[in-house]
Every structure is written in C-alpha cells, then in structure tokens.
Amino acid sequence: MLSDSEAAELLSFLTPSTRPDVKGHTTEYILGLSGHRDGCRFLRSKPDLLVALFALTSDPSVAIVKDCYHILINLSADETLHQVLVTDVNILPVLLKNLRDPEYLFSDQICTILSNLTRHEKTCKTVFKVLQEELGLAQLVEIFCTEGYNKKAKLHYLGPLLSNLTQLPDARNYMLDKDRCVVQRLLPFTQFQASAVRRGGVIGTLRNCCFDYAHHEWLLSDAVDILPFLLLPLAGPEELSEEENEGLPVDLQYLPDDKKREEDPDIRKMLLETLFLLTATKPGRQTLKEKNAYPILREFHCWEKDVYVGAACEKLVQVLIGDEPEQGMENLMEVEIPEDVEEKLKAADAKEQEELESEQKRIQEEEEEEEEKKKNSAPEGTDGGQQEGL
C-alpha cells in the first residue's frame, strides 16, 4: 500500500487548480484502489484524501466527477467506512441537495451511495436524521413517485433506500400515517416491470411496514387494499374454478393466459414474507381467507422451483389452512415463547436451512448435468443452444 509521502503526493493532485489530465489519472488510480478491501481500508485511514475527492464531485470535468462518485459507491459498500463518510467527510448534505436537483447528472450514483449507507441501522439513523433536516422523507417519496423527475437519471435505487430507511420506527410511522397516503402511492410499483431494483425496494418497504401489526387492519382495508398488490405478482395463468375466481379480489379474477409471475426469486420470497407477516394477526388471517388467497398460493407452489421460495410459501399456506390459535394467542407477534422452546425452534430452523441448501444444491447439479447431456447430444457442427430451440 502507499506510504504517507506517496499519499501526500496524491492529495496534492486532488485540487481544483490541478491540470485536468493529472487529476484524471489520480482519480482513476484511487478508483482502482477502492475496488478491493485493502484499498478501502487504506483510504479509511486518509480522511483528508476522501474530503479532497468529495470536493471534486463539483469539478468541471464529467469524467473526474464520475470517477469520484464511483469511488464513493465502492467505499460506501464497506460498512467500516460509513462513519468516516458521514462524519469526517460530511457527504450527506451535499448529496441530498444534488438529489433534489432535477437536472443533476449523477443522481443515480447518489441513490446507490445512500442505499449502501443505510443498510446498517447505526448509519441509517444518521442518514434519516440528516434527510429530515435537508430534504424530508415527504420530498424523497415525491421524487421517487414522480415519473421523469430527473430526465438524466432513473432513480431506481431510491427503492432500496426507502426499504432500508423503514428499518427505523420513525420512518415506518411516516409511511403508515393515514393522513399522508404514502403507502398507497408506492403500491403500483410492485408491478414496475422496467426495474427489479425499484420493484424489490418497494416490496421491501411494504414488508418492513407490516412488522407494525397495529396497522394490519388498515393496510388490508379498502383505504389501502394492499392484498391484490401482493398477490398479483404471485399469480399465474392457471385456470381456476368459477367459484375460486369469484372469491378473489376483482384484480385477480380470470387472469389472461399470458399472465406472468414475478421473475425474481428474491422478490417472490419478500412478497410471501409480507403476506406471512399479515397473517400474524387474526384480522389479517381472516382477510386472506375471505379474499381466497389460498388458490393463488396453491398454484404458485406447484409452479415454484426455488426451494427457499417454496418453503416460504408452505409456511404461509400452513397458517391459512391451519386451526386458529387459542384465545389470548391470536396475535402471533405478541406470543411469549419460553426460552427452551425458542432454542428448539432455532435448532429446527437451522436444520431446515441445511436441508434446503442441500436440496437447492442437488437441483442445481441435476440441471447442470441435464444441460451437459444436451450439449453432448447435439449433432456435430451444430450449436447446442440452437438445437434445443428447434
């Protein structure tokens, strides 16, 4: 790694008055450093370098600014640099000011940095505090929901940022404020086909909000009507009986033959986890049963190939088809579990996880073996992939 004298020399090149070509070579070099762990840890020990780099995000050269933002993305991905970035370098006020600008060229990079910084609760609290002072969660949601807010940036990573922020009770309280109509504005993005990042971020936000079980009845009521937005991505083209269709919410009835399910397994799992959280309360379980969620989940389980997603679906179905908990235990989030029982449950979960990993590995090996057979059976001089498509 660099000596102190070499680091000092680098720092001397990171000034507004330095020749653009020298500055460019220097930021390129530091970008390379930030691409691996040792380089990040070295830069953590040189906050003066980081301050100088951050100052260059306002450089006239687009290439230099781009390098600086990519360096900050790499650094923000390392949790050990979070406090240095938000405290020593104090990047948040400037990032939020630039994010507000609908003409700013590097807003997507800012969204990624903020998303990285909010992954862990400690720094998430700092980001949320500064956000409320500089921009406000209301404005952040407004920017996210306004199509074409910035013609030069897609702002998809505001989705994961919102999801990370809703780790915090204060952020959830804002999202769940009945007078603000925030959750309702986010719901359509559960079907946003242009970006899995935005889609997943919104569903992660909804999942976090569902940990606050006091709001379950409201979320499932006509005022929000969250259920169709969670079930529709899990529904496929399978033909249901007339009775089953009539029991479903209108948006889920008689779906077309070309209806496709959510393609990302992680997002499918989050949708199921959100539904599972809603079944923690008696009104939640009753609503899912009354709205006939079971046929959708039954067909989904038959279709699902990912073992982890399949297991999440099975847990949800067990709650829906099982008996109601005895009186006094209707809210599953409030049930106190004896310590010995909790240990047994943890052991059972660990064992189940091992079994799922083993099953997933077996399926992958079978698929690879099948693929290899197809390649080997292809006629000589013919591409295996083309042969498969004939």
CSV table of C-alpha atoms in Angstrom, one decimal:
chain,number,residue,atom,x,y,z
A,1,MET,CA,0.0,0.0,0.0
A,2,LEU,CA,1.1,3.6,-0.4
A,3,SER,CA,3.5,5.3,2.1
A,4,ASP,CA,2.5,8.5,3.8
A,5,SER,CA,4.6,10.6,1.5
A,6,GLU,CA,3.0,8.9,-1.6
A,7,ALA,CA,-0.4,9.6,-0.2
A,8,ALA,CA,0.5,13.2,0.4
A,9,GLU,CA,1.6,13.5,-3.2
A,10,LEU,CA,-1.7,12.0,-4.4
A,11,LEU,CA,-3.5,14.6,-2.2
A,12,SER,CA,-1.6,17.4,-3.8
A,13,PHE,CA,-3.0,16.4,-7.2
A,14,LEU,CA,-6.6,16.5,-5.9
A,15,THR,CA,-7.2,20.2,-6.1
A,16,PRO,CA,-9.4,22.3,-8.4
A,17,SER,CA,-6.3,24.1,-9.9
A,18,THR,CA,-4.5,20.8,-10.9
A,19,ARG,CA,-4.3,20.1,-14.6
A,20,PRO,CA,-7.3,18.1,-15.7
A,21,ASP,CA,-5.2,15.2,-17.1
A,22,VAL,CA,-3.2,14.9,-13.8
A,23,LYS,CA,-6.4,15.0,-11.8
A,24,GLY,CA,-8.0,12.4,-14.1
A,25,HIS,CA,-5.0,10.0,-13.7
A,26,THR,CA,-5.2,10.4,-9.9
A,27,THR,CA,-8.9,9.7,-9.6
A,28,GLU,CA,-8.5,6.7,-11.9
A,29,TYR,CA,-5.8,5.4,-9.7
A,30,ILE,CA,-7.8,5.9,-6.5
A,31,LEU,CA,-10.8,4.3,-8.2
A,32,GLY,CA,-8.7,1.2,-8.7
A,33,LEU,CA,-7.7,1.3,-5.0
A,34,SER,CA,-11.3,1.5,-3.9
A,35,GLY,CA,-12.1,-1.7,-5.8
A,36,HIS,CA,-10.7,-4.0,-3.2
A,37,ARG,CA,-10.9,-4.3,0.5
A,38,ASP,CA,-7.3,-3.4,1.4
A,39,GLY,CA,-7.6,-0.3,-0.7
A,40,CYS,CA,-10.8,0.8,1.0
A,41,ARG,CA,-9.2,0.2,4.4
A,42,PHE,CA,-6.2,2.3,3.4
A,43,LEU,CA,-8.5,5.2,2.2
A,44,ARG,CA,-10.4,5.0,5.5
A,45,SER,CA,-7.2,6.0,7.3
A,46,LYS,CA,-6.8,9.0,5.0
A,47,PRO,CA,-9.9,11.2,5.5
A,48,ASP,CA,-8.1,14.2,4.0
A,49,LEU,CA,-7.9,12.3,0.7
A,50,LEU,CA,-11.6,11.5,0.9
A,51,VAL,CA,-12.5,15.1,1.6
A,52,ALA,CA,-10.5,16.2,-1.4
A,53,LEU,CA,-12.1,13.5,-3.6
A,54,PHE,CA,-15.6,14.5,-2.5
A,55,ALA,CA,-14.9,18.2,-3.3
A,56,LEU,CA,-14.1,17.1,-6.8
A,57,THR,CA,-17.7,15.9,-7.3
A,58,SER,CA,-18.2,19.5,-8.4
A,59,ASP,CA,-15.3,19.5,-10.8
A,60,PRO,CA,-16.0,20.9,-14.4
A,61,SER,CA,-14.8,17.5,-15.9
A,62,VAL,CA,-17.6,15.0,-16.1
A,63,ALA,CA,-15.1,12.1,-16.3
A,64,ILE,CA,-13.5,13.2,-13.0
A,65,VAL,CA,-16.8,13.6,-11.2
A,66,LYS,CA,-17.9,10.2,-12.5
A,67,ASP,CA,-14.7,8.6,-11.1
A,68,CYS,CA,-15.2,10.3,-7.7
A,69,TYR,CA,-18.8,9.1,-7.5
A,70,HIS,CA,-17.8,5.5,-8.3
A,71,ILE,CA,-15.1,5.7,-5.7
A,72,LEU,CA,-17.7,6.8,-3.1
A,73,ILE,CA,-20.0,3.9,-4.2
A,74,ASN,CA,-17.2,1.4,-3.6
A,75,LEU,CA,-16.3,3.0,-0.2
A,76,SER,CA,-19.9,3.1,0.9
A,77,ALA,CA,-20.3,-0.6,0.2
A,78,ASP,CA,-17.8,-1.2,3.1
A,79,GLU,CA,-19.5,-0.7,6.4
A,80,THR,CA,-16.3,0.2,8.2
A,81,LEU,CA,-16.1,3.5,6.1
A,82,HIS,CA,-19.7,4.6,6.9
A,83,GLN,CA,-18.9,6.8,9.9
A,84,VAL,CA,-15.9,8.4,8.1
A,85,LEU,CA,-18.0,9.3,5.1
A,86,VAL,CA,-21.0,10.7,7.0
A,87,THR,CA,-19.0,12.4,9.8
A,88,ASP,CA,-15.4,13.2,8.7
A,89,VAL,CA,-16.2,13.9,5.1
A,90,ASN,CA,-19.8,15.0,5.8
A,91,ILE,CA,-21.2,13.9,2.4
A,92,LEU,CA,-24.9,13.8,3.2
A,93,PRO,CA,-26.0,17.5,2.9
A,94,VAL,CA,-24.4,17.9,-0.5
A,95,LEU,CA,-25.7,14.5,-1.8
A,96,LEU,CA,-29.2,15.4,-0.7
A,97,LYS,CA,-29.0,18.9,-2.2
A,98,ASN,CA,-27.9,17.4,-5.5
A,99,LEU,CA,-30.5,14.7,-5.4
A,100,ARG,CA,-33.2,17.4,-5.2
A,101,ASP,CA,-31.9,19.0,-8.5
A,102,PRO,CA,-34.0,17.5,-11.4
A,103,GLU,CA,-31.1,18.3,-13.8
A,104,TYR,CA,-28.3,16.7,-11.9
A,105,LEU,CA,-26.4,14.2,-14.0
A,106,PHE,CA,-25.2,11.9,-11.2
A,107,SER,CA,-28.4,11.4,-9.1
A,108,ASP,CA,-28.3,7.6,-9.8
A,109,GLN,CA,-24.9,7.4,-8.2
A,110,ILE,CA,-26.2,9.4,-5.2
A,111,CYS,CA,-29.1,7.0,-4.8
A,112,THR,CA,-26.7,4.0,-4.8
A,113,ILE,CA,-24.4,5.6,-2.2
A,114,LEU,CA,-27.4,6.5,0.1
A,115,SER,CA,-28.7,2.9,-0.3
A,116,ASN,CA,-25.4,1.5,0.7
A,117,LEU,CA,-25.1,3.8,3.7
A,118,THR,CA,-28.5,2.9,5.1
A,119,ARG,CA,-28.0,-0.9,5.1
A,120,HIS,CA,-26.9,-0.9,8.7
A,121,GLU,CA,-29.0,0.6,11.5
A,122,LYS,CA,-26.5,2.9,13.0
A,123,THR,CA,-25.6,4.8,9.9
A,124,CYS,CA,-29.3,4.5,8.7
A,125,LYS,CA,-30.3,6.6,11.8
A,126,THR,CA,-27.7,9.2,10.9
A,127,VAL,CA,-28.9,9.4,7.2
A,128,PHE,CA,-32.5,9.6,8.3
A,129,LYS,CA,-31.8,12.5,10.7
A,130,VAL,CA,-29.9,14.5,8.0
A,131,LEU,CA,-32.5,13.6,5.4
A,132,GLN,CA,-35.3,15.1,7.6
A,133,GLU,CA,-33.2,18.2,8.1
A,134,GLU,CA,-32.1,18.7,4.5
A,135,LEU,CA,-34.8,17.2,2.3
A,136,GLY,CA,-37.5,15.4,4.2
A,137,LEU,CA,-39.0,12.0,3.7
A,138,ALA,CA,-42.1,13.5,2.1
A,139,GLN,CA,-39.9,15.1,-0.7
A,140,LEU,CA,-37.9,11.8,-1.1
A,141,VAL,CA,-41.2,9.9,-1.7
A,142,GLU,CA,-42.4,12.6,-4.1
A,143,ILE,CA,-39.2,12.4,-6.1
A,144,PHE,CA,-39.5,8.6,-6.2
A,145,CYS,CA,-43.1,8.6,-7.3
A,146,THR,CA,-42.8,11.4,-9.9
A,147,GLU,CA,-42.2,9.8,-13.3
A,148,GLY,CA,-39.4,11.5,-15.2
A,149,TYR,CA,-38.5,13.7,-12.2
A,150,ASN,CA,-34.9,13.7,-13.5
A,151,LYS,CA,-34.5,13.2,-17.2
A,152,LYS,CA,-30.9,12.3,-16.8
A,153,ALA,CA,-31.3,9.6,-14.1
A,154,LYS,CA,-33.7,6.7,-13.4
A,155,LEU,CA,-33.6,6.9,-9.6
A,156,HIS,CA,-34.4,3.2,-9.2
A,157,TYR,CA,-32.1,2.9,-6.1
A,158,LEU,CA,-34.4,5.2,-4.2
A,159,GLY,CA,-36.5,2.0,-3.8
A,160,PRO,CA,-33.8,0.1,-1.7
A,161,LEU,CA,-33.2,3.4,0.1
A,162,LEU,CA,-36.8,3.6,1.2
A,163,SER,CA,-36.7,-0.1,2.2
A,164,ASN,CA,-33.6,0.5,4.3
A,165,LEU,CA,-35.0,3.6,6.0
A,166,THR,CA,-38.1,1.7,7.1
A,167,GLN,CA,-35.9,-0.4,9.4
A,168,LEU,CA,-36.5,2.6,11.6
A,169,PRO,CA,-39.8,3.1,13.5
A,170,ASP,CA,-39.8,6.8,12.8
A,171,ALA,CA,-39.6,6.2,9.0
A,172,ARG,CA,-42.4,3.5,9.2
A,173,ASN,CA,-44.6,5.9,11.2
A,174,TYR,CA,-44.3,8.4,8.4
A,175,MET,CA,-45.1,5.7,5.7
A,176,LEU,CA,-48.1,4.5,7.7
A,177,ASP,CA,-49.5,7.9,8.5
A,178,LYS,CA,-53.2,7.5,7.5
A,179,ASP,CA,-53.4,11.2,6.5
A,180,ARG,CA,-50.4,11.2,4.1
A,181,CYS,CA,-51.4,8.5,1.6
A,182,VAL,CA,-47.8,7.3,1.2
A,183,VAL,CA,-48.2,3.5,1.1
A,184,GLN,CA,-51.0,3.9,-1.5
A,185,ARG,CA,-48.6,5.8,-3.8
A,186,LEU,CA,-46.0,3.0,-3.5
A,187,LEU,CA,-48.3,0.1,-4.3
A,188,PRO,CA,-48.3,0.3,-8.1
A,189,PHE,CA,-44.5,-0.1,-8.1
A,190,THR,CA,-44.9,-3.8,-7.0
A,191,GLN,CA,-45.6,-4.4,-10.8
A,192,PHE,CA,-43.0,-2.0,-12.2
A,193,GLN,CA,-41.5,-4.1,-15.0
A,194,ALA,CA,-38.8,-1.7,-16.0
A,195,SER,CA,-36.7,-2.3,-12.9
A,196,ALA,CA,-36.4,-5.2,-10.4
A,197,VAL,CA,-34.4,-2.8,-8.2
A,198,ARG,CA,-37.3,-0.4,-7.8
A,199,ARG,CA,-39.8,-3.2,-7.6
A,200,GLY,CA,-37.8,-5.0,-4.9
A,201,GLY,CA,-37.2,-1.8,-3.0
A,202,VAL,CA,-40.9,-1.1,-2.7
A,203,ILE,CA,-41.8,-4.6,-1.7
A,204,GLY,CA,-39.1,-4.5,0.9
A,205,THR,CA,-40.6,-1.2,2.2
A,206,LEU,CA,-44.1,-2.8,2.4
A,207,ARG,CA,-42.6,-5.8,4.2
A,208,ASN,CA,-40.9,-3.6,6.8
A,209,CYS,CA,-44.2,-1.7,7.3
A,210,CYS,CA,-46.0,-4.9,8.0
A,211,PHE,CA,-43.9,-5.6,11.1
A,212,ASP,CA,-46.1,-2.9,12.7
A,213,TYR,CA,-49.0,-5.2,13.3
A,214,ALA,CA,-51.2,-2.4,14.7
A,215,HIS,CA,-51.7,-1.2,11.1
A,216,HIS,CA,-52.6,-4.6,9.5
A,217,GLU,CA,-56.4,-3.9,9.5
A,218,TRP,CA,-55.9,-0.5,7.9
A,219,LEU,CA,-53.5,-1.9,5.3
A,220,LEU,CA,-55.9,-4.7,4.3
A,221,SER,CA,-59.0,-2.3,4.4
A,222,ASP,CA,-60.4,-0.6,1.3
A,223,ALA,CA,-58.5,2.5,2.3
A,224,VAL,CA,-55.2,0.9,1.2
A,225,ASP,CA,-56.2,-2.6,-0.2
A,226,ILE,CA,-52.7,-3.9,-0.1
A,227,LEU,CA,-53.6,-7.6,-0.7
A,228,PRO,CA,-54.1,-7.6,-4.5
A,229,PHE,CA,-50.8,-5.8,-5.0
A,230,LEU,CA,-49.0,-8.6,-3.1
A,231,LEU,CA,-50.9,-11.5,-4.6
A,232,LEU,CA,-50.9,-10.4,-8.3
A,233,PRO,CA,-47.2,-10.8,-8.9
A,234,LEU,CA,-47.5,-14.4,-7.5
A,235,ALA,CA,-50.5,-15.3,-9.7
A,236,GLY,CA,-50.1,-17.1,-13.0
A,237,PRO,CA,-52.2,-18.1,-16.0
A,238,GLU,CA,-53.6,-21.3,-14.5
A,239,GLU,CA,-57.3,-21.7,-14.9
A,240,LEU,CA,-59.2,-21.6,-11.6
A,241,SER,CA,-62.8,-22.8,-11.0
A,242,GLU,CA,-65.6,-20.2,-11.3
A,243,GLU,CA,-66.2,-20.4,-7.5
A,244,GLU,CA,-62.5,-19.8,-6.8
A,245,ASN,CA,-62.4,-16.8,-9.2
A,246,GLU,CA,-65.5,-15.2,-7.7
A,247,GLY,CA,-64.0,-15.4,-4.2
A,248,LEU,CA,-60.9,-13.4,-5.3
A,249,PRO,CA,-60.4,-9.7,-5.4
A,250,VAL,CA,-61.5,-8.3,-8.7
A,251,ASP,CA,-58.0,-7.6,-10.0
A,252,LEU,CA,-57.1,-11.3,-9.6
A,253,GLN,CA,-60.2,-12.8,-11.2
A,254,TYR,CA,-60.0,-14.5,-14.6
A,255,LEU,CA,-56.4,-13.7,-15.4
A,256,PRO,CA,-55.3,-14.0,-19.1
A,257,ASP,CA,-53.4,-16.9,-20.5
A,258,ASP,CA,-50.2,-14.9,-20.9
A,259,LYS,CA,-50.1,-13.7,-17.2
A,260,LYS,CA,-46.5,-14.0,-16.0
A,261,ARG,CA,-45.3,-14.2,-12.4
A,262,GLU,CA,-42.6,-12.1,-10.7
A,263,GLU,CA,-39.4,-13.4,-12.3
A,264,ASP,CA,-37.0,-12.6,-9.4
A,265,PRO,CA,-37.0,-15.3,-6.7
A,266,ASP,CA,-35.8,-12.9,-4.0
A,267,ILE,CA,-38.7,-10.6,-4.7
A,268,ARG,CA,-41.2,-13.5,-4.7
A,269,LYS,CA,-39.8,-14.5,-1.3
A,270,MET,CA,-40.3,-11.0,0.0
A,271,LEU,CA,-43.9,-11.0,-1.2
A,272,LEU,CA,-44.6,-14.2,0.6
A,273,GLU,CA,-42.8,-12.9,3.8
A,274,THR,CA,-45.0,-9.8,3.6
A,275,LEU,CA,-48.2,-11.9,3.4
A,276,PHE,CA,-46.9,-14.1,6.2
A,277,LEU,CA,-46.4,-11.0,8.4
A,278,LEU,CA,-50.0,-10.0,7.7
A,279,THR,CA,-51.2,-13.4,9.0
A,280,ALA,CA,-49.7,-12.7,12.4
A,281,THR,CA,-52.9,-11.0,13.5
A,282,LYS,CA,-56.4,-12.5,13.5
A,283,PRO,CA,-57.9,-9.8,11.2
A,284,GLY,CA,-55.1,-10.5,8.8
A,285,ARG,CA,-55.7,-14.2,8.7
A,286,GLN,CA,-59.4,-13.7,8.2
A,287,THR,CA,-58.9,-11.3,5.4
A,288,LEU,CA,-56.6,-13.6,3.5
A,289,LYS,CA,-59.0,-16.4,3.9
A,290,GLU,CA,-62.1,-14.3,3.0
A,291,LYS,CA,-60.3,-12.9,-0.1
A,292,ASN,CA,-59.5,-16.5,-1.2
A,293,ALA,CA,-55.7,-16.2,-1.3
A,294,TYR,CA,-55.3,-20.0,-1.0
A,295,PRO,CA,-55.9,-20.9,-4.7
A,296,ILE,CA,-53.3,-18.4,-5.8
A,297,LEU,CA,-50.8,-19.8,-3.4
A,298,ARG,CA,-51.6,-23.4,-4.3
A,299,GLU,CA,-51.0,-22.8,-8.0
A,300,PHE,CA,-47.9,-20.8,-7.2
A,301,HIS,CA,-46.4,-23.6,-5.0
A,302,CYS,CA,-46.9,-26.1,-7.9
A,303,TRP,CA,-45.1,-23.7,-10.2
A,304,GLU,CA,-42.2,-22.5,-7.9
A,305,LYS,CA,-38.8,-24.2,-8.5
A,306,ASP,CA,-36.7,-22.3,-5.9
A,307,VAL,CA,-36.6,-24.4,-2.7
A,308,TYR,CA,-36.3,-21.3,-0.4
A,309,VAL,CA,-39.3,-19.6,-2.0
A,310,GLY,CA,-41.2,-22.8,-2.0
A,311,ALA,CA,-40.5,-23.2,1.8
A,312,ALA,CA,-41.8,-19.7,2.4
A,313,CYS,CA,-45.0,-20.5,0.5
A,314,GLU,CA,-45.5,-23.6,2.5
A,315,LYS,CA,-45.2,-21.7,5.8
A,316,LEU,CA,-47.8,-19.2,4.7
A,317,VAL,CA,-50.2,-21.9,3.5
A,318,GLN,CA,-49.9,-23.8,6.8
A,319,VAL,CA,-51.1,-20.7,8.6
A,320,LEU,CA,-54.1,-20.2,6.2
A,321,ILE,CA,-55.3,-23.8,6.3
A,322,GLY,CA,-54.4,-24.5,10.0
A,323,ASP,CA,-56.7,-24.0,13.0
A,324,GLU,CA,-56.9,-20.6,14.7
A,325,PRO,CA,-54.7,-20.1,17.7
A,326,GLU,CA,-56.4,-20.5,21.1
A,327,GLN,CA,-57.9,-17.4,22.8
A,328,GLY,CA,-55.3,-15.0,24.1
A,329,MET,CA,-52.7,-16.1,21.4
A,330,GLU,CA,-54.5,-14.6,18.4
A,331,ASN,CA,-51.6,-12.1,17.7
A,332,LEU,CA,-48.6,-14.3,16.9
A,333,MET,CA,-46.3,-11.3,17.3
A,334,GLU,CA,-47.2,-10.9,20.9
A,335,VAL,CA,-46.9,-14.5,22.0
A,336,GLU,CA,-44.2,-15.1,24.5
A,337,ILE,CA,-42.2,-18.2,23.7
A,338,PRO,CA,-40.5,-20.0,26.6
A,339,GLU,CA,-36.7,-20.0,26.3
A,340,ASP,CA,-36.3,-23.8,26.0
A,341,VAL,CA,-39.0,-23.8,23.2
A,342,GLU,CA,-37.2,-20.9,21.4
A,343,GLU,CA,-34.0,-22.8,21.4
A,344,LYS,CA,-35.7,-25.9,19.9
A,345,LEU,CA,-37.3,-23.7,17.3
A,346,LYS,CA,-33.9,-22.1,16.4
A,347,ALA,CA,-32.4,-25.6,16.1
A,348,ALA,CA,-35.3,-26.7,13.9
A,349,ASP,CA,-34.9,-23.6,11.7
A,350,ALA,CA,-31.1,-24.3,11.3
A,351,LYS,CA,-31.8,-27.9,10.4
A,352,GLU,CA,-34.4,-26.8,7.8
A,353,GLN,CA,-32.0,-24.3,6.3
A,354,GLU,CA,-29.4,-27.1,5.9
A,355,GLU,CA,-31.9,-29.3,4.2
A,356,LEU,CA,-33.0,-26.5,1.9
A,357,GLU,CA,-29.4,-25.8,1.0
A,358,SER,CA,-28.8,-29.4,0.3
A,359,GLU,CA,-31.9,-29.6,-1.9
A,360,GLN,CA,-31.0,-26.5,-3.8
A,361,LYS,CA,-27.5,-27.9,-4.5
A,362,ARG,CA,-29.0,-31.2,-5.7
A,363,ILE,CA,-31.4,-29.4,-8.1
A,364,GLN,CA,-28.5,-27.2,-9.5
A,365,GLU,CA,-26.4,-30.3,-10.1
A,366,GLU,CA,-29.2,-32.0,-11.9
A,367,GLU,CA,-29.8,-29.0,-14.1
A,368,GLU,CA,-26.1,-28.7,-14.9
A,369,GLU,CA,-26.0,-32.5,-15.7
A,370,GLU,CA,-29.1,-32.2,-17.9
A,371,GLU,CA,-27.5,-29.2,-19.7
A,372,GLU,CA,-24.3,-31.1,-20.3
A,373,LYS,CA,-26.3,-34.0,-21.8
A,374,LYS,CA,-28.0,-31.7,-24.2
A,375,LYS,CA,-24.7,-30.3,-25.3
A,376,ASN,CA,-23.1,-33.7,-25.8
A,377,SER,CA,-26.1,-35.0,-27.7
A,378,ALA,CA,-26.2,-32.1,-30.2
A,379,PRO,CA,-25.1,-33.1,-33.7
A,380,GLU,CA,-21.5,-32.3,-34.7
A,381,GLY,CA,-21.2,-28.8,-36.1
A,382,THR,CA,-24.5,-27.6,-34.6
A,383,ASP,CA,-24.8,-25.2,-31.7
A,384,GLY,CA,-26.4,-27.0,-28.7
A,385,GLY,CA,-28.5,-23.9,-27.8
A,386,GLN,CA,-29.9,-23.7,-31.3
A,387,GLN,CA,-30.6,-27.5,-31.3
A,388,GLU,CA,-32.6,-27.1,-28.1
A,389,GLY,CA,-34.8,-24.4,-29.6
A,390,LEU,CA,-35.8,-26.5,-32.7
